[in-house]
Amino acid sequence: SSIGNTTKECGKETDFCYNATAEVASFSTLQKAGCNTMICQHSKNECIEKNITGIPMRFCCCNTADYCNKHEET
């Protein structure tokens, strides 16, 4: 998983790479990436977009492909 120039390799075989992006204002985007087994149980190897409390969010999880670093829908 990566954000900017930072890259992280997941260490556990059960881990999924995840990347979450939220547009909090027209001038501000929050991003979080990492490795987790539990957080990706309901969105394995896909990207989803949701509107949470009026904030558009994009959440990607992957362990077999590089969805976390792409900007495409699966």
XYZ file of C-alpha atoms in Angstrom:
74
model
C 0.000 0.000 0.000
C 1.294 3.475 -0.680
C 0.466 7.125 -0.248
C 2.772 9.577 -1.960
C 6.320 8.242 -1.733
C 5.679 5.977 1.267
C 5.229 2.244 0.592
C 4.277 -0.484 3.054
C 4.453 -4.243 2.546
C 1.936 -6.304 4.502
C 3.666 -8.871 6.697
C 0.979 -11.453 7.511
C -0.426 -13.882 4.972
C -3.953 -12.962 6.138
C -3.401 -9.199 5.769
C -5.046 -7.046 3.155
C -3.581 -3.776 1.970
C -6.108 -0.950 2.338
C -6.289 2.644 1.197
C -8.986 5.079 2.313
C -9.464 8.539 0.819
C -11.955 11.180 1.952
C -12.608 14.552 0.331
C -13.248 16.679 3.420
C -13.280 20.013 1.582
C -12.620 21.300 -1.919
C -9.028 21.993 -0.856
C -8.383 19.052 1.504
C -8.140 15.288 1.039
C -7.418 12.864 3.868
C -5.705 9.557 3.081
C -4.938 6.530 5.222
C -3.276 3.315 4.106
C -1.980 0.237 5.830
C -2.411 -3.477 6.390
C -5.231 -5.195 8.243
C -7.015 -8.537 8.317
C -10.350 -7.492 9.847
C -11.109 -4.127 8.232
C -11.268 -5.626 4.719
C -13.520 -8.620 5.395
C -16.484 -7.074 3.562
C -14.652 -5.510 0.629
C -11.985 -8.012 -0.377
C -10.074 -7.174 -3.559
C -12.277 -4.277 -4.559
C -12.770 -0.553 -4.238
C -16.002 0.889 -2.933
C -17.270 4.447 -2.741
C -19.598 5.563 0.033
C -21.001 8.818 1.287
C -20.577 8.877 5.073
C -22.126 11.815 6.926
C -22.060 13.826 3.713
C -18.381 13.140 3.011
C -17.536 11.108 -0.114
C -15.107 8.304 0.733
C -13.254 5.729 -1.366
C -12.037 2.533 0.292
C -9.910 -0.114 -1.443
C -8.721 -3.481 -0.131
C -6.468 -5.958 -1.889
C -4.310 -9.000 -1.365
C -4.171 -10.411 -4.892
C -3.957 -7.253 -7.000
C -2.844 -3.658 -6.636
C -6.287 -2.053 -6.264
C -5.059 0.067 -3.365
C -2.857 2.172 -5.616
C -5.210 2.514 -8.588
C -8.032 4.959 -9.150
C -10.309 2.568 -10.997
C -13.499 0.840 -9.958
C -13.458 -2.941 -9.956
